XYZ file of C-alpha atoms in Angstrom:
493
model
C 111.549 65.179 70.009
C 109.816 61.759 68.250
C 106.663 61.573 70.445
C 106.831 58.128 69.660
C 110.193 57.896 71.618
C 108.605 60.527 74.252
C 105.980 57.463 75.030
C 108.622 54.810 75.531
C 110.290 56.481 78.273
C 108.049 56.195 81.522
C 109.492 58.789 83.525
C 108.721 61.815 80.533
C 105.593 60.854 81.234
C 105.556 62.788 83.962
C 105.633 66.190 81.864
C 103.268 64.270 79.612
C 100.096 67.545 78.966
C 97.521 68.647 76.528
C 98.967 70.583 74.069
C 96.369 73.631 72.372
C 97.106 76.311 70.174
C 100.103 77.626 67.872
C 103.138 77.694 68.204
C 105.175 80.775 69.634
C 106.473 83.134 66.992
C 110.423 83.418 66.570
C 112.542 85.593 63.840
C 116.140 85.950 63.443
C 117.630 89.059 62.211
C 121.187 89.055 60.581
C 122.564 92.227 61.368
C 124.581 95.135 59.042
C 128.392 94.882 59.162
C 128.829 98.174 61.522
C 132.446 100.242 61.035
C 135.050 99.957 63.898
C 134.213 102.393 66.823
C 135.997 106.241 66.918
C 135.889 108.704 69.337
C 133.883 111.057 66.743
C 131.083 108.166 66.584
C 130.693 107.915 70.605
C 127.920 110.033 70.404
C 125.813 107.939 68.450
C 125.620 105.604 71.042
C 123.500 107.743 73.182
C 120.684 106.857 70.195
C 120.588 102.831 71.174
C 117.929 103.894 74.123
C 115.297 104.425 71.098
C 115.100 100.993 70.193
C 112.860 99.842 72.167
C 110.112 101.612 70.328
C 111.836 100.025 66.662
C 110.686 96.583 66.202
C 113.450 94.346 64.556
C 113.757 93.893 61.001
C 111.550 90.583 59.734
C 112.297 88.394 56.822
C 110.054 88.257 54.442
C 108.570 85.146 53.393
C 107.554 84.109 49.578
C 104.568 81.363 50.362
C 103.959 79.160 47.354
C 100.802 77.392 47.525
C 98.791 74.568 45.482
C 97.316 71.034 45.474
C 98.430 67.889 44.871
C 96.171 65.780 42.368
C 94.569 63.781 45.329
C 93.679 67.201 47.102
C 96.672 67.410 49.753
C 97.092 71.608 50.316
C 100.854 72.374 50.223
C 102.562 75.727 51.250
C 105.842 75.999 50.405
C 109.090 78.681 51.247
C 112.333 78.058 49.214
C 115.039 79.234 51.650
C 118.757 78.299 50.675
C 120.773 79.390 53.539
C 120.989 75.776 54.635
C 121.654 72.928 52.328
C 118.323 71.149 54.239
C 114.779 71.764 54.060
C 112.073 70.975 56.924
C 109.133 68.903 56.074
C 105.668 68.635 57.926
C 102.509 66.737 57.621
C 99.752 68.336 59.254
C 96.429 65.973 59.369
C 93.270 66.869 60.872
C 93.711 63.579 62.990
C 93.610 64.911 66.664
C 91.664 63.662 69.837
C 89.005 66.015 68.394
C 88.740 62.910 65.907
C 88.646 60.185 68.445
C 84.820 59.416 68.193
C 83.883 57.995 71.563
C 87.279 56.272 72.089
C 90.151 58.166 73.867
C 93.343 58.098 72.900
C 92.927 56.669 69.751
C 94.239 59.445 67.791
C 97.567 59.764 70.060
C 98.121 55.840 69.725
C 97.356 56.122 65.529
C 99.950 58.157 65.888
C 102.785 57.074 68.076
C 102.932 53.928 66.126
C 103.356 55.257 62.711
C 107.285 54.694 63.213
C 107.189 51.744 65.138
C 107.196 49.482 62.393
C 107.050 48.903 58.393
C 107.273 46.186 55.884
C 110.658 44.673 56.442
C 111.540 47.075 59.354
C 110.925 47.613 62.945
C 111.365 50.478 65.225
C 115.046 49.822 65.460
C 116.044 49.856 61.968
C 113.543 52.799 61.377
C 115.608 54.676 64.090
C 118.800 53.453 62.382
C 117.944 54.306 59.086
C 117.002 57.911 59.234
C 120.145 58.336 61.529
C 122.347 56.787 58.868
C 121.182 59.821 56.628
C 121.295 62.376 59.092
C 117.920 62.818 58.988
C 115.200 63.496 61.478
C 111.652 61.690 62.299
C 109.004 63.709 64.587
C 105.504 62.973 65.762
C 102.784 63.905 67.789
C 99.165 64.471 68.206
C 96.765 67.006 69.858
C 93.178 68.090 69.988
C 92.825 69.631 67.153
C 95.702 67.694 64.663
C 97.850 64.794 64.516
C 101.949 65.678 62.556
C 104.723 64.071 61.374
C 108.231 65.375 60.248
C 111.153 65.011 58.649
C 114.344 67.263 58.258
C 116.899 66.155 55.877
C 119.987 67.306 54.224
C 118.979 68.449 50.255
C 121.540 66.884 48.769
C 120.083 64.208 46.471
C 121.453 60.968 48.012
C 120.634 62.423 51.120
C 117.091 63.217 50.612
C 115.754 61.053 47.961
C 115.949 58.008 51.053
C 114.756 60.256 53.968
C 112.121 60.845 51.658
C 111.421 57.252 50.710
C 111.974 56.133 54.340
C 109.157 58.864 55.815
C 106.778 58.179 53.092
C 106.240 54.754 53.865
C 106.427 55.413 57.650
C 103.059 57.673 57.556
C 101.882 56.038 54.678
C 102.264 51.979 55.537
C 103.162 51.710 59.188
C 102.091 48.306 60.459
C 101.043 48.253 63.877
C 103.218 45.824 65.414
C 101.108 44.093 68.187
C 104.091 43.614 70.627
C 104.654 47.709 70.354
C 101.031 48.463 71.056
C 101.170 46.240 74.033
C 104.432 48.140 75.317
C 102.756 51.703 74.270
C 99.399 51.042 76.063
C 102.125 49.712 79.127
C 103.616 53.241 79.341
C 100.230 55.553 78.342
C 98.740 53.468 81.777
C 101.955 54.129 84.150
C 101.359 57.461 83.176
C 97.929 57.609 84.286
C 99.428 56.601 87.874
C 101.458 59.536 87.532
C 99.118 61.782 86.985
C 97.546 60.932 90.016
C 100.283 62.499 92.000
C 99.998 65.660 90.013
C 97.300 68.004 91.358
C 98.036 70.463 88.391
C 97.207 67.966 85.731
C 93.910 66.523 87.893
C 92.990 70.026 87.539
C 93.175 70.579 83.975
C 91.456 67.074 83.215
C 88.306 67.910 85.064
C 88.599 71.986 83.885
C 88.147 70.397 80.328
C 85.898 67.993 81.526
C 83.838 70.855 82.886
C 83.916 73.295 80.029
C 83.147 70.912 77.061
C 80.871 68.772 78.576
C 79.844 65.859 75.986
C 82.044 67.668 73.076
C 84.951 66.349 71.331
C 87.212 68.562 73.598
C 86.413 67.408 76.766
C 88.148 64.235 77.211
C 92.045 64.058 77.390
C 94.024 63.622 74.185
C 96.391 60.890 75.454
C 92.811 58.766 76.391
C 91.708 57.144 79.487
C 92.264 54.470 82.320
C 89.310 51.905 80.597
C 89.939 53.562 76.520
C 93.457 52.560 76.053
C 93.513 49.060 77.299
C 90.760 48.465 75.007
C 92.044 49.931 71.683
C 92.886 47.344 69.017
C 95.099 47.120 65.965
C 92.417 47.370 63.496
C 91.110 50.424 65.039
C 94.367 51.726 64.530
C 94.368 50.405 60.711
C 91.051 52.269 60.357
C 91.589 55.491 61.876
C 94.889 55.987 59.722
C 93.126 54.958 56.891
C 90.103 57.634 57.629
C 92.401 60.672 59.261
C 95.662 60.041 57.413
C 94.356 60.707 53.770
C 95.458 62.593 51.119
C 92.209 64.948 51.365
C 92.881 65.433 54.821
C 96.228 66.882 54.844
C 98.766 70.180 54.508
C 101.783 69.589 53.342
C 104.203 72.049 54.593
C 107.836 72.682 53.068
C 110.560 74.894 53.681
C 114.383 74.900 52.544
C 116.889 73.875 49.801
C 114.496 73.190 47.158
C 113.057 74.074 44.310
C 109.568 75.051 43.073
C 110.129 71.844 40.868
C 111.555 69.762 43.743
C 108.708 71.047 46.061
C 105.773 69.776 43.494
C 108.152 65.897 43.485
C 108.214 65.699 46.839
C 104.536 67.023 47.713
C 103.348 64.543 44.496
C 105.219 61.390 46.502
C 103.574 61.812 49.694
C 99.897 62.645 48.227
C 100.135 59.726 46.059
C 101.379 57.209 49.032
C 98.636 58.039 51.425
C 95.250 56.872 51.556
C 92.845 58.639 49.207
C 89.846 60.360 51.366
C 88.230 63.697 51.923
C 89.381 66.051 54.648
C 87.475 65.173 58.045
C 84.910 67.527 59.110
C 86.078 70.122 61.935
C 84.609 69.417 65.655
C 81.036 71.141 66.026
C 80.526 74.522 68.032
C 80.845 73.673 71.987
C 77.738 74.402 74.171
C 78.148 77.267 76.797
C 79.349 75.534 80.139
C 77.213 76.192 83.473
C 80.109 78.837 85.276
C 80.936 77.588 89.080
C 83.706 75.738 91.311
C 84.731 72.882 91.305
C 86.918 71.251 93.989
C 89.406 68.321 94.068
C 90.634 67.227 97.193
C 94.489 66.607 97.351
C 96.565 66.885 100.333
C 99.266 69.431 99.702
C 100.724 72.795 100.858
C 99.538 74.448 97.796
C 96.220 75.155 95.827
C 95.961 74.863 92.227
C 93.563 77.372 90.937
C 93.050 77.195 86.697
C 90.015 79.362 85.387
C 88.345 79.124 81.987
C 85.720 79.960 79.775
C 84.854 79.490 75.699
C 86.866 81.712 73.694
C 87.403 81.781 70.032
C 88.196 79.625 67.128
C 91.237 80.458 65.095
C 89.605 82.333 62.468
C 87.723 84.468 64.502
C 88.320 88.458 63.399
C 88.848 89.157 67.048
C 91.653 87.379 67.110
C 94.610 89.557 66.979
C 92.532 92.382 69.530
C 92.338 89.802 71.898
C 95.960 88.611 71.820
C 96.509 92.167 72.564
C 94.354 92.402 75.386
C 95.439 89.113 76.996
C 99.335 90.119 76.535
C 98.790 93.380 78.996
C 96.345 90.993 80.836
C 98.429 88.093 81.843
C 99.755 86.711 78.623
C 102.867 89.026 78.885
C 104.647 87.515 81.451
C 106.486 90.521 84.287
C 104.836 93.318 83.787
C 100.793 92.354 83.187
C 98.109 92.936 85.209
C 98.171 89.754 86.738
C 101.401 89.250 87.577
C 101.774 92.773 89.089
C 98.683 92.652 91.852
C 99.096 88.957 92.450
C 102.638 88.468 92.730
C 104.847 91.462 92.809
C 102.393 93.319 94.977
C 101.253 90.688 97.393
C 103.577 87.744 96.897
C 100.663 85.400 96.323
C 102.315 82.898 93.556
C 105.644 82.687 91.636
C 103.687 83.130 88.199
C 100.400 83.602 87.264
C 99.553 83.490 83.150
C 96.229 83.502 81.329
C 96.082 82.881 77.494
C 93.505 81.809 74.343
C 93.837 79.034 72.945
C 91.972 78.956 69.541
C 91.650 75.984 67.666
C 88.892 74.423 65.057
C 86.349 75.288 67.093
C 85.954 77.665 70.345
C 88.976 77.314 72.376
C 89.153 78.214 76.096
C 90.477 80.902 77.659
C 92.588 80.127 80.465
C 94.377 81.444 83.749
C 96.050 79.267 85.877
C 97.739 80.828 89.173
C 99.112 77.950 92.156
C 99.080 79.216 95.776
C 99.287 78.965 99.212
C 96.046 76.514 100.603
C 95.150 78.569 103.207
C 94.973 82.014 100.909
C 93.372 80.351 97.660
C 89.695 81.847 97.928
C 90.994 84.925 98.334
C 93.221 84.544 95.468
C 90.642 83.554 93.198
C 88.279 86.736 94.030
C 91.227 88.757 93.863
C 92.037 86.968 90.355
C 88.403 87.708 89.090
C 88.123 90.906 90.314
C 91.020 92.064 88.416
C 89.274 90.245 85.355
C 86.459 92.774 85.752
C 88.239 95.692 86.636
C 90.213 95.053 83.251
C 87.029 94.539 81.192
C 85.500 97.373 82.665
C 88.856 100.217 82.050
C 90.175 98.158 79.232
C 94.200 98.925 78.992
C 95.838 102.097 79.167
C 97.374 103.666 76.630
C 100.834 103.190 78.205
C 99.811 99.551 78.896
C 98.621 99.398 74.955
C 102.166 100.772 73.065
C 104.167 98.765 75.625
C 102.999 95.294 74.465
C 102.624 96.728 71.205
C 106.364 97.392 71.310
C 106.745 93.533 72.852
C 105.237 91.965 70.111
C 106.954 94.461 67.642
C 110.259 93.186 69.384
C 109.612 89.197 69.417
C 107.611 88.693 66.662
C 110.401 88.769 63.921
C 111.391 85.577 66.009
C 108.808 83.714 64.796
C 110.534 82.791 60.889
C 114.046 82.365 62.696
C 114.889 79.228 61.576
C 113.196 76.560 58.729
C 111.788 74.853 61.374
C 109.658 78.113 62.691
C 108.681 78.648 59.157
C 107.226 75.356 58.596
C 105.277 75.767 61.521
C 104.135 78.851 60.607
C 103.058 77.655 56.940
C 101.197 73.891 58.837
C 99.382 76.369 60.869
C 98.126 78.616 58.320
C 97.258 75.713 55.987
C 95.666 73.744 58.535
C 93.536 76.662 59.682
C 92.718 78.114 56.394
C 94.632 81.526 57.175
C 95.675 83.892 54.297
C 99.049 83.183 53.065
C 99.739 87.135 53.871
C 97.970 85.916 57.584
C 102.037 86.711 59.081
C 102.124 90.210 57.760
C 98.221 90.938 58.233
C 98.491 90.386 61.928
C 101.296 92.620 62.482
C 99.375 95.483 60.606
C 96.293 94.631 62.772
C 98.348 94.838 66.431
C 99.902 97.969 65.274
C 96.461 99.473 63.773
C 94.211 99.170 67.405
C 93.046 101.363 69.734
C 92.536 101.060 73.438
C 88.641 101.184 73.013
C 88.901 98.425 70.051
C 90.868 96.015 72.675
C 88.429 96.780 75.101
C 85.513 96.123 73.119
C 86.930 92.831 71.547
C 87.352 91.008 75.258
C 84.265 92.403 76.446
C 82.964 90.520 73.338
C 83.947 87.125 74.567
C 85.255 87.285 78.186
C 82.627 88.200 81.058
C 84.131 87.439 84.601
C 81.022 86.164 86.105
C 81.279 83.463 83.181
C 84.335 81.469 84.686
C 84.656 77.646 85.071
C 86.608 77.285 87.992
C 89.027 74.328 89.264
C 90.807 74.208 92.464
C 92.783 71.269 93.219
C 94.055 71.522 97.152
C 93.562 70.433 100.706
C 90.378 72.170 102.538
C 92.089 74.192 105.176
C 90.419 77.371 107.058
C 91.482 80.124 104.846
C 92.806 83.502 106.173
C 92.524 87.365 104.370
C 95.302 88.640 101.885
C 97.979 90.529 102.759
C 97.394 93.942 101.324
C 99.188 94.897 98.610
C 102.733 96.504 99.185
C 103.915 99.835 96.939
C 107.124 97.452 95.695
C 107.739 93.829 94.660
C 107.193 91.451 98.169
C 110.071 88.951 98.863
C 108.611 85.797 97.333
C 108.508 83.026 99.623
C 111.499 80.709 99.833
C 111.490 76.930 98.292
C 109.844 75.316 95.693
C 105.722 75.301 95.588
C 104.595 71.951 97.147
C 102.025 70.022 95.566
């Protein structure tokens, strides 16, 4: 969905978050015309139980990659099962980018379509609906996009084209849109005050970046939005939306030929500039809780420390280890002690989050008020337990399997692909980086997983956040040999 759009509806605010990382990985596989079943064939049935341990066939991809004559990078899959093709910018124009003001990155970029020479937001809307096309936006810590999918055909494209160009190349910065942006960004801040789960995450990033570009909130601040003016706006496009300072990503109907036209138009029509420097490396935050005081039934507990950058070598290791951990959903450590055994939460998840530079490391569990401290003990103790085993080797082929099994979803459609190829231009991955980390899961050891979180996780090392009412807290129920009954209801905040 246009982010744009997403900002003039008040009430989405409401789901309005910080968004880190990459995107999940989908695949599609097209399966072999089987014969018609016969009684002599019956007993090949009794062979579907082993494939669970085959992973599922996964297209293979053909990057093409170059740059444009003003330095744009552009990655490029011809793919033509669809007469379409999937376009996106990705510019290194994030919050990370924001340089003392807040939300000036997220309001650069929810006005690109709000109005051009000769247009306004309606007939922008109107005219990429006229050719069945599609506009997209949005920005994020780390990187600003826009994109377009269009039908291939000639008098279908050649206009979406056109059209999009001068949307992220010229946009205008209608005053009167600003006004009703900055309108919406501050009834959302209200919002948020009735949310104890996004309180929490403000002050956890708060917290764990301290002074660096992280820290403060991509979608800005009570006092930083008010305050942000249309030339700020003109300037920051013109510094983060340059030619230098872009991947162009491209994946469909087209030709090599085609590809280099449409890559040429948009390099051309942007502002010439280098490509922004990434954020510096964050300082190590002082570990300890912190406590917001909200009246509810519930406790919000999220835990974090520095992890890694994308391009770190640990990377695939520890997506590994935090998949058995609590990345897997059912079946992780996590989720079996603190939910299944002792009904303590509906979910808990932990995850990295790599970006430019260190992401965090995250777990975020909500329960009861009364049993959060022992929650969070119980939370880090199983932290150290798993640093100090590392996984099984049952643990280890099962997730191996998992990821096997899901990650030929992640070039299902044109629209995975592109984000696959924005990602891996806009953090300088191989173009084999798809294939590569397959071989990598697949290749590790127990003792290499182990080693690899016990390279950047310690459990001592935790920034903790617990939003919640401050209620005497009683013991945990010991943990049962089978699943508890969860409680009944939805978790109050």
């Amino acid at each position: 969905m246009n982010e744009a759009n997403r900002l003039r509806r008040p009430l989405a605010l409401l789901l309005l978050t910080s968004l880190i990382g990459l995107a999940a990985c989908k695949q599609e596989a097209t399966p072999e015309p089987q014969p018609a079943a016969t009684v002599e064939q019956a007993p090949r049935l009794q062979s579907l139980a082993a494939l669970d341990d085959q992973p599922l066939p996964r297209r293979q991809l053909e990057i093409q990659s170059w740059r444009t004559e003003e330095g744009a990078r552009v990655l490029f899959v011809e793919s033509r099962e669809l007469p379409m093709f999937d376009l996106r910018l990705t510019f290194a124009a994030g919050s990370s980018q924001d340089a003392g003001t807040p939300g000036l990155a997220l309001l650069t970029n929810a006005m690109l379509d709000e109005g051009i020479e000769g247009r306004d937001v309606t007939a922008i809307a109107q005219g990429f609906e006229s050719l069945g096309a599609n506009f997209g936006n949005g920005a994020y810590r780390d990187m600003a996009i826009a994109s377009l999918r269009s039908l291939s055909a000639k008098d279908k494209r050649e206009p979406a084209l056109a059209l999009f160009t001068q949307v992220v190349s010229q946009p205008t910065f209608p005053a009167a849109a600003l006004q009703r942006i900055q309108n919406q960004l501050l009834a959302g801040f209200e919002f948020q005050k009735q949310n104890p789960g996004k309180l929490a995450g403000l002050e956890l990033f708060r917290q764990l970046y301290g002074e660096h570009p992280y820290a403060h909130p991509s979608d800005g601040t009570e006092d930083s939005i008010p305050a942000i003016g249309i030339d700020q706006l003109r300037a920051f496009h013109t510094r983060a939306y340059s030619a230098g300072n872009v991947v162009i990503a491209l994946v469909g109907d087209l030709d090599r030929g085609q590809a280099e036209a449409i890559a040429a138009q948009l390099s051309s029509a942007l502002p010439s500039g280098p490509a922004l420097p990434p954020p510096p490396p964050p300082q190590s935050p002082k570990p300890g809780l912190h406590a917001i005081e909200y009246p509810s039934s519930q406790s919000h507990l999220m835990l974090a420390q520095l992890g890694i950058s994308r391009g770190d070598p640990d990377y695939a290791a520890l997506y590994l280890g935090n998949q058995i951990l609590g990345g897997g959903g059912f079946g992780t450590r996590l989720m079996e002690e603190v939910r299944e055994k002792r009904g303590l939460t509906y979910g808990i998840y932990s995850a990295f989050s790599p970006m430019r530079a260190d992401g965090p490391f995250m777990i975020n569990v909500q329960t009861r008020a009364e049993l959060a401290d022992g929650t969070l003990k119980l939370v880090q103790q199983l932290v150290r337990d798993f640093l100090a085993e590392g996984p099984s080797e049952a643990e280890l082929q099962r997730s191996k399997r998992q990821i096997a099994g899901s990650f030929p979803l992640s070039t299902a459609s044109n629209a995975d692909i592109v984000g696959q190829l924005g990602s891996i231009g806009f953090y300088d991955l191989p173009l084999t980086y798809l294939e590569d980390f397959m071989q990598q899961i697949q290749a590790l050891s127990a003792d290499q997983v182990k080693a690899a979180m016990n390279r950047h996780l310690d459990a001592d090392d935790f920034v903790i956040v617990r939003a919640g009412p401050t209620v005497p807290q009683q013991p945990l129920p010991p943990p049962a040999n089978g699943p508890r009954e969860q409680p009944s209801g939805v978790p109050g905040h």
